[in-house]
mmCIF file of C-alpha atoms and ligand atoms in Angstrom:
data_model
loop_
_atom_site.group_PDB
_atom_site.id
_atom_site.type_symbol
_atom_site.label_atom_id
_atom_site.label_comp_id
_atom_site.label_asym_id
_atom_site.label_seq_id
_atom_site.Cartn_x
_atom_site.Cartn_y
_atom_site.Cartn_z
ATOM 1 C CA MET Q 18 -0.477 -16.924 18.392
ATOM 2 C CA THR Q 19 1.949 -14.616 17.797
ATOM 3 C CA GLY Q 20 4.591 -16.195 15.324
ATOM 4 C CA PRO Q 21 4.433 -18.021 12.212
ATOM 5 C CA ASP Q 22 2.169 -21.195 11.623
ATOM 6 C CA LYS Q 23 4.735 -23.809 10.356
ATOM 7 C CA LYS Q 24 2.392 -25.312 8.539
ATOM 8 C CA VAL Q 25 2.232 -23.375 6.085
ATOM 9 C CA ALA Q 26 4.181 -20.557 3.606
ATOM 10 C CA ASP Q 27 1.677 -17.953 3.470
ATOM 11 C CA PHE Q 28 2.890 -15.375 0.452
ATOM 12 C CA ARG Q 29 -0.659 -14.617 -0.551
ATOM 13 C CA SER Q 30 -0.269 -10.863 1.127
ATOM 14 C CA ASP Q 31 1.852 -8.754 4.074
ATOM 15 C CA THR Q 32 -1.760 -7.991 5.564
ATOM 16 C CA VAL Q 33 -1.322 -11.537 7.266
ATOM 17 C CA THR Q 34 1.095 -10.929 9.786
ATOM 18 C CA ARG Q 35 0.458 -10.881 13.198
ATOM 19 C CA PRO Q 36 1.098 -8.572 16.722
ATOM 20 C CA THR Q 37 4.328 -9.728 17.751
ATOM 21 C CA ASP Q 38 4.789 -9.642 21.540
ATOM 22 C CA GLU Q 39 6.154 -7.081 22.780
ATOM 23 C CA MET Q 40 3.509 -5.714 20.424
ATOM 24 C CA ARG Q 41 0.901 -7.528 22.499
ATOM 25 C CA LYS Q 42 2.472 -6.829 25.797
ATOM 26 C CA ALA Q 43 1.896 -3.660 24.547
ATOM 27 C CA MET Q 44 -1.639 -4.115 23.185
ATOM 28 C CA ALA Q 45 -2.230 -5.304 26.854
ATOM 29 C CA GLU Q 46 -0.535 -2.778 28.905
ATOM 30 C CA ALA Q 47 -2.005 1.056 26.874
ATOM 31 C CA VAL Q 48 -2.835 3.654 28.291
ATOM 32 C CA VAL Q 49 -6.308 4.623 26.743
ATOM 33 C CA GLY Q 50 -9.224 6.663 26.668
ATOM 34 C CA ASP Q 51 -11.265 7.964 24.918
ATOM 35 C CA ASP Q 52 -9.986 8.835 21.310
ATOM 36 C CA VAL Q 53 -13.036 10.692 19.176
ATOM 37 C CA LEU Q 54 -13.027 12.547 22.928
ATOM 38 C CA GLY Q 55 -9.620 13.312 21.308
ATOM 39 C CA ASP Q 56 -8.002 11.699 24.469
ATOM 40 C CA ASP Q 57 -6.372 8.450 24.158
ATOM 41 C CA PRO Q 58 -2.873 9.301 24.985
ATOM 42 C CA THR Q 59 -1.942 6.594 22.822
ATOM 43 C CA VAL Q 60 -3.528 7.095 19.588
ATOM 44 C CA LEU Q 61 -2.040 11.157 19.947
ATOM 45 C CA GLU Q 62 0.842 9.635 20.573
ATOM 46 C CA LEU Q 63 1.191 7.653 17.199
ATOM 47 C CA GLU Q 64 -0.050 10.475 15.465
ATOM 48 C CA ARG Q 65 2.180 12.645 16.839
ATOM 49 C CA VAL Q 66 4.796 10.200 16.201
ATOM 50 C CA ALA Q 67 3.692 9.618 12.905
ATOM 51 C CA ALA Q 68 3.627 13.436 11.622
ATOM 52 C CA ASP Q 69 7.069 13.027 13.172
ATOM 53 C CA ILE Q 70 8.487 10.755 10.544
ATOM 54 C CA MET Q 71 6.772 11.402 7.642
ATOM 55 C CA GLY Q 72 7.045 15.327 8.137
ATOM 56 C CA LYS Q 73 3.969 16.631 8.231
ATOM 57 C CA GLU Q 74 2.007 18.899 10.463
ATOM 58 C CA ALA Q 75 -0.473 16.220 11.821
ATOM 59 C CA ALA Q 76 -1.583 12.494 11.521
ATOM 60 C CA LEU Q 77 -4.890 11.070 11.344
ATOM 61 C CA TYR Q 78 -5.060 7.419 13.068
ATOM 62 C CA VAL Q 79 -7.621 5.209 10.281
ATOM 63 C CA PRO Q 80 -8.705 1.834 10.815
ATOM 64 C CA SER Q 81 -7.916 1.281 7.046
ATOM 65 C CA GLY Q 82 -5.791 2.336 3.999
ATOM 66 C CA THR Q 83 -9.087 2.427 2.513
ATOM 67 C CA MET Q 84 -10.634 4.914 4.872
ATOM 68 C CA GLY Q 85 -7.083 6.835 4.754
ATOM 69 C CA ASN Q 86 -6.685 6.840 0.395
ATOM 70 C CA SER Q 87 -10.668 8.060 0.805
ATOM 71 C CA ILE Q 88 -10.578 10.691 3.381
ATOM 72 C CA ALA Q 89 -8.322 12.275 0.749
ATOM 73 C CA VAL Q 90 -9.624 12.018 -2.127
ATOM 74 C CA LYS Q 91 -13.018 13.425 0.678
ATOM 75 C CA ALA Q 92 -11.633 16.126 1.845
ATOM 76 C CA TRP Q 93 -9.004 16.992 -1.719
ATOM 77 C CA THR Q 94 -12.140 17.467 -3.677
ATOM 78 C CA GLN Q 95 -15.432 18.354 -4.805
ATOM 79 C CA GLU Q 96 -18.185 17.281 -6.696
ATOM 80 C CA LEU Q 97 -18.254 17.744 -10.219
ATOM 81 C CA ASP Q 98 -13.877 18.126 -9.946
ATOM 82 C CA GLU Q 99 -11.949 15.323 -11.619
ATOM 83 C CA VAL Q 100 -9.377 12.759 -10.140
ATOM 84 C CA ILE Q 101 -6.171 11.558 -12.136
ATOM 85 C CA VAL Q 102 -5.173 8.213 -11.104
ATOM 86 C CA GLU Q 103 -2.723 5.374 -11.785
ATOM 87 C CA GLU Q 104 -5.354 2.924 -14.318
ATOM 88 C CA ARG Q 105 -3.461 -0.054 -12.864
ATOM 89 C CA SER Q 106 -4.133 2.075 -8.444
ATOM 90 C CA HIS Q 107 -5.488 -0.150 -5.574
ATOM 91 C CA ILE Q 108 -7.531 3.653 -5.528
ATOM 92 C CA TYR Q 109 -8.870 3.438 -8.497
ATOM 93 C CA ASN Q 110 -8.990 -0.952 -9.337
ATOM 94 C CA MET Q 111 -9.546 -2.910 -5.381
ATOM 95 C CA GLU Q 112 -11.605 0.090 -3.495
ATOM 96 C CA SER Q 113 -14.629 -1.491 -3.828
ATOM 97 C CA THR Q 114 -14.811 1.672 -5.938
ATOM 98 C CA ALA Q 115 -15.154 4.442 -3.222
ATOM 99 C CA ILE Q 116 -13.586 6.985 -5.045
ATOM 100 C CA THR Q 117 -16.961 7.298 -6.720
ATOM 101 C CA PHE Q 118 -18.286 5.898 -3.654
ATOM 102 C CA ILE Q 119 -18.264 8.867 -1.698
ATOM 103 C CA SER Q 120 -16.381 11.287 -3.038
ATOM 104 C CA ARG Q 121 -18.218 11.408 -6.473
ATOM 105 C CA VAL Q 122 -15.909 12.392 -8.352
ATOM 106 C CA LEU Q 123 -14.899 11.664 -11.668
ATOM 107 C CA PRO Q 124 -11.440 9.121 -11.935
ATOM 108 C CA ARG Q 125 -9.004 9.477 -14.731
ATOM 109 C CA PRO Q 126 -6.868 6.484 -15.465
ATOM 110 C CA LEU Q 127 -3.706 7.190 -17.113
ATOM 111 C CA VAL Q 128 -0.920 4.692 -18.597
ATOM 112 C CA SER Q 129 2.416 5.118 -17.290
ATOM 113 C CA ASP Q 130 5.368 2.731 -16.668
ATOM 114 C CA ARG Q 131 5.210 -0.058 -14.140
ATOM 115 C CA GLY Q 132 3.569 2.504 -12.718
ATOM 116 C CA SER Q 133 4.986 6.376 -12.973
ATOM 117 C CA MET Q 134 2.761 8.375 -14.590
ATOM 118 C CA ASP Q 135 4.822 10.893 -17.690
ATOM 119 C CA PRO Q 136 4.468 14.251 -15.902
ATOM 120 C CA GLY Q 137 3.718 15.619 -19.639
ATOM 121 C CA LEU Q 138 0.668 13.174 -20.319
ATOM 122 C CA VAL Q 139 -0.644 13.946 -16.923
ATOM 123 C CA GLU Q 140 0.137 17.775 -17.387
ATOM 124 C CA ASP Q 141 -2.100 17.325 -20.334
ATOM 125 C CA ASN Q 142 -5.009 15.575 -18.705
ATOM 126 C CA ILE Q 143 -5.871 18.379 -16.627
ATOM 127 C CA LYS Q 144 -8.908 20.065 -17.910
ATOM 128 C CA ILE Q 145 -9.472 23.968 -19.120
ATOM 129 C CA PRO Q 146 -11.601 25.264 -16.873
ATOM 130 C CA SER Q 147 -14.839 24.587 -18.955
ATOM 131 C CA VAL Q 148 -18.528 24.133 -17.751
ATOM 132 C CA HIS Q 149 -18.912 21.098 -19.684
ATOM 133 C CA MET Q 150 -15.934 19.109 -18.095
ATOM 134 C CA PRO Q 151 -14.724 18.869 -14.321
ATOM 135 C CA ARG Q 152 -11.713 20.436 -12.848
ATOM 136 C CA THR Q 153 -9.026 18.692 -12.493
ATOM 137 C CA SER Q 154 -8.352 19.348 -8.591
ATOM 138 C CA LEU Q 155 -6.313 16.071 -7.353
ATOM 139 C CA ILE Q 156 -3.310 13.842 -8.546
ATOM 140 C CA CYS Q 157 -2.896 10.187 -6.746
ATOM 141 C CA VAL Q 158 0.518 8.582 -7.258
ATOM 142 C CA GLU Q 159 0.764 5.187 -5.387
ATOM 143 C CA ASN Q 160 4.754 4.758 -4.083
ATOM 144 C CA SER Q 161 5.292 1.595 -3.925
ATOM 145 C CA HIS Q 162 3.243 0.219 -6.673
ATOM 146 C CA ASN Q 163 0.942 -2.937 -5.455
ATOM 147 C CA ASN Q 164 -0.274 -3.940 -9.598
ATOM 148 C CA TRP Q 165 2.766 -3.284 -10.854
ATOM 149 C CA SER Q 166 4.434 -5.676 -8.212
ATOM 150 C CA GLY Q 167 6.135 -3.771 -6.024
ATOM 151 C CA SER Q 168 7.401 -0.861 -8.636
ATOM 152 C CA VAL Q 169 9.042 2.141 -6.492
ATOM 153 C CA LEU Q 170 8.773 5.641 -7.745
ATOM 154 C CA SER Q 171 11.619 7.639 -7.866
ATOM 155 C CA LEU Q 172 11.812 10.364 -6.643
ATOM 156 C CA GLN Q 173 12.670 12.494 -9.870
ATOM 157 C CA ASN Q 174 9.062 10.907 -10.807
ATOM 158 C CA VAL Q 175 7.720 12.467 -8.574
ATOM 159 C CA LYS Q 176 8.730 16.052 -8.421
ATOM 160 C CA GLU Q 177 8.394 16.258 -11.104
ATOM 161 C CA ILE Q 178 3.937 15.295 -11.331
ATOM 162 C CA ARG Q 179 4.910 17.684 -8.517
ATOM 163 C CA ASP Q 180 5.615 20.846 -10.459
ATOM 164 C CA VAL Q 181 2.739 20.406 -12.401
ATOM 165 C CA ALA Q 182 0.508 20.479 -10.312
ATOM 166 C CA ASP Q 183 2.204 22.841 -8.423
ATOM 167 C CA ARG Q 184 1.413 25.376 -12.151
ATOM 168 C CA TYR Q 185 -1.994 24.785 -11.563
ATOM 169 C CA GLY Q 186 -3.008 24.590 -8.514
ATOM 170 C CA ILE Q 187 -3.713 20.752 -7.513
ATOM 171 C CA ARG Q 188 -3.227 18.212 -4.821
ATOM 172 C CA ILE Q 189 -1.413 15.647 -4.841
ATOM 173 C CA HIS Q 190 -2.434 12.517 -2.801
ATOM 174 C CA MET Q 191 0.487 9.672 -2.377
ATOM 175 C CA ASP Q 192 -1.463 6.148 -1.787
ATOM 176 C CA GLY Q 193 2.186 5.054 0.722
ATOM 177 C CA ALA Q 194 0.256 1.816 2.097
ATOM 178 C CA ARG Q 195 3.857 0.017 1.158
ATOM 179 C CA ILE Q 196 6.555 3.203 1.500
ATOM 180 C CA PHE Q 197 8.821 1.682 4.267
ATOM 181 C CA ASN Q 198 9.535 -0.768 0.764
ATOM 182 C CA ALA Q 199 10.230 2.191 -1.953
ATOM 183 C CA SER Q 200 12.127 3.991 0.731
ATOM 184 C CA HIS Q 201 14.135 0.668 1.370
ATOM 185 C CA ALA Q 202 14.168 0.060 -2.449
ATOM 186 C CA THR Q 203 15.209 4.081 -3.930
ATOM 187 C CA GLY Q 204 17.014 5.061 -0.480
ATOM 188 C CA VAL Q 205 14.276 7.761 -0.631
ATOM 189 C CA PRO Q 206 13.997 8.279 2.757
ATOM 190 C CA VAL Q 207 10.087 8.574 3.212
ATOM 191 C CA LYS Q 208 10.256 12.074 4.391
ATOM 192 C CA ASP Q 209 11.206 13.165 0.892
ATOM 193 C CA TYR Q 210 8.843 11.500 -0.588
ATOM 194 C CA ALA Q 211 5.916 12.632 1.670
ATOM 195 C CA ALA Q 212 7.240 16.111 0.969
ATOM 196 C CA CYS Q 213 6.058 16.034 -2.768
ATOM 197 C CA ALA Q 214 2.764 14.893 -1.511
ATOM 198 C CA ASP Q 215 0.142 17.120 -0.408
ATOM 199 C CA SER Q 216 -1.458 13.960 1.854
ATOM 200 C CA LEU Q 217 -0.074 10.147 1.815
ATOM 201 C CA MET Q 218 -1.812 6.695 3.945
ATOM 202 C CA PHE Q 219 -0.305 4.775 5.048
ATOM 203 C CA CYS Q 220 -0.114 1.019 6.291
ATOM 204 C CA LEU Q 221 0.676 -0.254 9.764
ATOM 205 C CA SER Q 222 -0.480 -3.800 9.023
ATOM 206 C CA LYS Q 223 1.244 -4.489 6.357
ATOM 207 C CA GLY Q 224 5.080 -5.791 6.295
ATOM 208 C CA LEU Q 225 4.889 -3.301 9.486
ATOM 209 C CA SER Q 226 3.120 -6.662 11.677
ATOM 210 C CA ALA Q 227 0.127 -4.420 13.306
ATOM 211 C CA PRO Q 228 -2.861 -6.003 13.598
ATOM 212 C CA VAL Q 229 -5.310 -2.961 12.113
ATOM 213 C CA GLY Q 230 -4.318 0.357 11.571
ATOM 214 C CA SER Q 231 -3.195 3.171 8.629
ATOM 215 C CA LEU Q 232 -2.244 7.032 8.954
ATOM 216 C CA LEU Q 233 -3.055 9.399 6.877
ATOM 217 C CA VAL Q 234 -1.074 12.987 7.473
ATOM 218 C CA GLY Q 235 -1.033 16.031 5.678
ATOM 219 C CA PRO Q 236 -2.000 19.987 7.262
ATOM 220 C CA GLN Q 237 -3.041 20.456 9.942
ATOM 221 C CA ASP Q 238 -6.502 21.362 8.635
ATOM 222 C CA PHE Q 239 -6.394 19.084 6.530
ATOM 223 C CA ILE Q 240 -6.245 15.932 8.890
ATOM 224 C CA ASP Q 241 -8.973 18.826 11.084
ATOM 225 C CA TYR Q 242 -11.259 17.511 7.699
ATOM 226 C CA GLY Q 243 -10.731 14.476 7.459
ATOM 227 C CA ARG Q 244 -11.383 13.749 11.311
ATOM 228 C CA ARG Q 245 -14.740 14.638 10.767
ATOM 229 C CA LEU Q 246 -14.833 12.994 7.816
ATOM 230 C CA ARG Q 247 -13.407 10.148 9.601
ATOM 231 C CA LYS Q 248 -16.457 10.167 12.077
ATOM 232 C CA ALA Q 249 -19.064 11.138 9.263
ATOM 233 C CA LEU Q 250 -18.007 6.586 7.588
ATOM 234 C CA GLY Q 251 -18.300 5.113 10.914
ATOM 235 C CA GLY Q 252 -14.777 5.456 11.307
ATOM 236 C CA GLY Q 253 -14.517 7.301 15.125
ATOM 237 C CA MET Q 254 -12.541 4.988 17.693
ATOM 238 C CA ARG Q 255 -12.910 4.336 21.578
ATOM 239 C CA GLN Q 256 -10.955 3.608 22.999
ATOM 240 C CA VAL Q 257 -8.308 2.295 20.352
ATOM 241 C CA GLY Q 258 -5.050 3.240 22.099
ATOM 242 C CA VAL Q 259 -5.188 -0.864 22.659
ATOM 243 C CA LEU Q 260 -4.863 -0.608 18.434
ATOM 244 C CA ALA Q 261 -2.562 2.377 19.003
ATOM 245 C CA ALA Q 262 0.208 0.789 21.558
ATOM 246 C CA ALA Q 263 1.809 -2.180 18.470
ATOM 247 C CA GLY Q 264 0.868 0.697 15.591
ATOM 248 C CA LEU Q 265 3.866 2.661 17.763
ATOM 249 C CA ILE Q 266 5.952 0.047 18.134
ATOM 250 C CA ALA Q 267 5.190 -1.450 13.832
ATOM 251 C CA LEU Q 268 6.849 2.479 13.585
ATOM 252 C CA GLN Q 269 9.622 2.771 15.949
ATOM 253 C CA LYS Q 270 10.851 -1.033 15.600
ATOM 254 C CA MET Q 271 9.809 -2.805 12.760
ATOM 255 C CA THR Q 272 10.570 -0.664 9.649
ATOM 256 C CA LYS Q 273 14.045 -0.733 9.112
ATOM 257 C CA ARG Q 274 13.707 -5.553 8.976
ATOM 258 C CA ILE Q 275 10.914 -4.514 5.466
ATOM 259 C CA LYS Q 276 14.353 -4.330 3.700
ATOM 260 C CA ASP Q 277 14.767 -7.843 4.769
ATOM 261 C CA ASP Q 278 11.405 -8.206 3.259
ATOM 262 C CA ASN Q 279 12.373 -6.225 -0.585
ATOM 263 C CA ARG Q 280 15.633 -8.661 0.053
ATOM 264 C CA ARG Q 281 13.824 -12.047 0.033
ATOM 265 C CA ALA Q 282 11.119 -10.799 -3.197
ATOM 266 C CA ARG Q 283 14.085 -10.932 -5.031
ATOM 267 C CA ALA Q 284 15.243 -14.083 -4.069
ATOM 268 C CA LEU Q 285 12.246 -14.883 -4.778
ATOM 269 C CA ALA Q 286 11.943 -14.270 -8.070
ATOM 270 C CA GLU Q 287 15.553 -15.422 -9.049
ATOM 271 C CA LYS Q 288 14.349 -18.480 -8.556
ATOM 272 C CA LEU Q 289 10.640 -19.018 -9.786
ATOM 273 C CA THR Q 290 12.270 -17.685 -12.766
ATOM 274 C CA ALA Q 291 13.602 -20.624 -13.462
ATOM 275 C CA HIS Q 292 10.825 -22.581 -13.644
ATOM 276 C CA PRO Q 293 9.295 -23.552 -17.218
ATOM 277 C CA GLY Q 294 6.144 -21.300 -17.667
ATOM 278 C CA VAL Q 295 6.713 -19.435 -15.265
ATOM 279 C CA VAL Q 296 7.249 -15.415 -16.861
ATOM 280 C CA LEU Q 297 8.648 -13.201 -14.926
ATOM 281 C CA ASP Q 298 11.983 -11.042 -14.360
ATOM 282 C CA PRO Q 299 13.098 -10.628 -11.271
ATOM 283 C CA GLU Q 300 15.043 -7.940 -12.493
ATOM 284 C CA LYS Q 301 11.394 -5.940 -12.461
ATOM 285 C CA VAL Q 302 11.444 -6.855 -8.729
ATOM 286 C CA ASP Q 303 12.323 -3.779 -6.564
ATOM 287 C CA THR Q 304 10.074 -4.298 -3.116
ATOM 288 C CA ASN Q 305 8.486 -7.432 -1.985
ATOM 289 C CA ILE Q 306 5.581 -8.291 -4.419
ATOM 290 C CA VAL Q 307 6.618 -10.264 -6.790
ATOM 291 C CA ILE Q 308 3.346 -10.434 -9.292
ATOM 292 C CA PHE Q 309 3.975 -13.272 -12.597
ATOM 293 C CA GLY Q 310 2.089 -14.578 -15.219
ATOM 294 C CA LEU Q 311 1.677 -18.466 -16.071
ATOM 295 C CA ASP Q 312 2.440 -20.440 -20.125
ATOM 296 C CA HIS Q 313 2.150 -23.951 -19.204
ATOM 297 C CA PRO Q 314 0.706 -27.150 -20.625
ATOM 298 C CA ARG Q 315 -0.940 -28.150 -17.737
ATOM 299 C CA TYR Q 316 -1.974 -26.038 -15.375
ATOM 300 C CA THR Q 317 -4.609 -23.271 -15.229
ATOM 301 C CA ILE Q 318 -3.692 -20.200 -12.820
ATOM 302 C CA PRO Q 319 -6.954 -21.001 -10.529
ATOM 303 C CA ASP Q 320 -5.553 -24.923 -10.460
ATOM 304 C CA PHE Q 321 -2.378 -23.651 -10.254
ATOM 305 C CA LEU Q 322 -2.406 -22.203 -7.130
ATOM 306 C CA GLN Q 323 -4.557 -24.796 -5.810
ATOM 307 C CA ALA Q 324 -2.387 -27.237 -6.033
ATOM 308 C CA LEU Q 325 -0.163 -25.066 -4.327
ATOM 309 C CA ARG Q 326 -2.212 -24.875 -1.815
ATOM 310 C CA GLU Q 327 -2.582 -28.904 -1.560
ATOM 311 C CA ARG Q 328 1.225 -28.617 -0.765
ATOM 312 C CA GLY Q 329 1.756 -25.436 2.030
ATOM 313 C CA VAL Q 330 2.045 -22.618 -0.502
ATOM 314 C CA TRP Q 331 -0.495 -20.130 -0.100
ATOM 315 C CA ALA Q 332 -0.266 -17.471 -2.837
ATOM 316 C CA LEU Q 333 -3.199 -14.975 -4.652
ATOM 317 C CA ALA Q 334 -4.185 -14.905 -8.283
ATOM 318 C CA THR Q 335 -4.203 -11.283 -9.726
ATOM 319 C CA ARG Q 336 -4.482 -9.181 -12.892
ATOM 320 C CA GLY Q 337 -1.347 -10.345 -14.793
ATOM 321 C CA GLY Q 338 -1.193 -13.718 -12.973
ATOM 322 C CA ILE Q 339 -0.082 -14.525 -9.897
ATOM 323 C CA ARG Q 340 1.087 -12.738 -6.985
ATOM 324 C CA PHE Q 341 3.832 -13.823 -3.827
ATOM 325 C CA VAL Q 342 4.793 -11.169 -1.791
ATOM 326 C CA THR Q 343 6.796 -11.404 0.889
ATOM 327 C CA HIS Q 344 6.432 -10.218 5.031
ATOM 328 C CA ARG Q 345 7.840 -10.877 8.714
ATOM 329 C CA GLU Q 346 5.894 -14.968 8.562
ATOM 330 C CA VAL Q 347 7.599 -16.658 5.762
ATOM 331 C CA ASP Q 348 11.779 -16.939 5.202
ATOM 332 C CA ASP Q 349 14.226 -18.359 3.785
ATOM 333 C CA GLU Q 350 13.041 -21.522 3.764
ATOM 334 C CA ASP Q 351 9.019 -20.695 3.272
ATOM 335 C CA VAL Q 352 11.434 -18.939 -0.902
ATOM 336 C CA ALA Q 353 13.348 -23.232 -0.194
ATOM 337 C CA LEU Q 354 9.713 -24.445 -0.132
ATOM 338 C CA ALA Q 355 8.237 -22.727 -2.929
ATOM 339 C CA ASP Q 356 11.279 -23.715 -5.475
ATOM 340 C CA ARG Q 357 10.791 -26.945 -4.385
ATOM 341 C CA VAL Q 358 6.756 -27.001 -5.436
ATOM 342 C CA PHE Q 359 7.663 -25.455 -8.559
ATOM 343 C CA SER Q 360 9.832 -28.103 -9.807
ATOM 344 C CA GLU Q 361 7.760 -30.331 -8.458
ATOM 345 C CA LEU Q 362 4.758 -29.005 -10.287
ATOM 346 C CA LEU Q 363 6.117 -27.281 -14.021
ATOM 347 C CA SER Q 364 9.562 -29.111 -14.312
HETATM 348 N N1 TLP J 419 -3.537 -4.033 -0.275
HETATM 349 C C1 TLP J 419 -3.787 -5.165 -0.393
HETATM 350 C C2 TLP J 419 -5.469 -5.738 -0.746
HETATM 351 O O1 TLP J 419 -6.394 -4.915 -0.409
HETATM 352 C C3 TLP J 419 -4.897 -6.273 -2.254
HETATM 353 C C4 TLP J 419 -3.379 -6.041 -0.965
HETATM 354 O O2 TLP J 419 -3.614 -7.228 0.406
HETATM 355 O O3 TLP J 419 -2.332 -6.043 -0.953
HETATM 356 N N2 TLP J 419 -2.746 0.784 -0.824
HETATM 357 C C5 TLP J 419 -2.225 -0.426 -1.377
HETATM 358 C C6 TLP J 419 -1.123 -0.385 -2.648
HETATM 359 C C7 TLP J 419 -3.058 -1.692 -0.902
HETATM 360 O O4 TLP J 419 -2.088 -2.767 -1.610
HETATM 361 C C8 TLP J 419 -3.370 -1.094 -0.003
HETATM 362 C C9 TLP J 419 -4.275 -3.273 0.597
HETATM 363 C C10 TLP J 419 -4.695 -0.667 0.326
HETATM 364 C C11 TLP J 419 -4.453 1.133 -0.210
HETATM 365 C C12 TLP J 419 -5.721 -0.394 1.506
HETATM 366 O O5 TLP J 419 -5.291 -0.753 2.220
HETATM 367 P P1 TLP J 419 -6.641 -1.703 3.381
HETATM 368 O O6 TLP J 419 -6.606 -3.404 3.212
HETATM 369 O O7 TLP J 419 -6.182 -1.490 5.004
HETATM 370 O O8 TLP J 419 -7.765 -0.644 3.499
#
């Protein structure tokens, strides 16, 4: 099946999106080769297009966002280093400890204003060179920010963090898994965000609807080393042009539609907030992720999620409550269904 399964309104994640018919056709017809040997033309094209869109020298196709982030952290750091991360970031919280397991660095989590770290606080946390302390070598930022309900970073904030990083010779990696959602929300071109970071990872497999894959972009020598790290991590794939073909369509044809997901998430938030027990400020929904608390005498969060699921509305528990994510396979009817089910359960 390539279209949405209308039996449920699946708001669990934009990762549930299945490839479009056009992607499936391109996958079937893809010209392929052995990508580990560097001769899959479809992968090479995807990497070239990705680097171009982001305004970077080179790109690396990786199986997942987690691998892209892991390669970036490993490439920019050495053991005994420290990495500044935002306290709710995906890199720090949701990658099964990859940052320490793979790179063996110390994460330094900082508080933020919905994902935007104060550049002064970042500067205060850069270690002065000392035999006693780790060396700060990398700052990671996340845009849009998953666990802050899809909040976006202003270009100003990222530029100020860039200034700090430059003063101390530190790299910046941007987890831009949903950078196109952020770009639609702020009007800042993805290239401008990417220009503030040394490297950026973005996902094809979320709102862009490709079945698999992410891209890591950055300078040529970083990507060359990243290619070796990808092999070491078991991410060297052979005739993977069959997947890259879908990725090319994701990049060339699906980025524009992301604004619909952002719009629908705001509409969903406005509806849900009207129900008793829903703790949510729709003004704080910048992109396609809606996270809200539940304060209701009849339900715990697991019970409420179960009751939703029985009525065909799927969502996930997350830090701070319940998460709904909009994407290509949920439409206005699904939003209306969620609204009706909330009325039934909470009134
Ligand atoms: N996020 C997934 C889950 O891991 C929670 C989701 O459903 O939102 N950075 C960010 C900001 C992400 O949201 C994700 C995935 C990743 C990195 C990792 O990407 P994958 O899942 O491809 O490893």
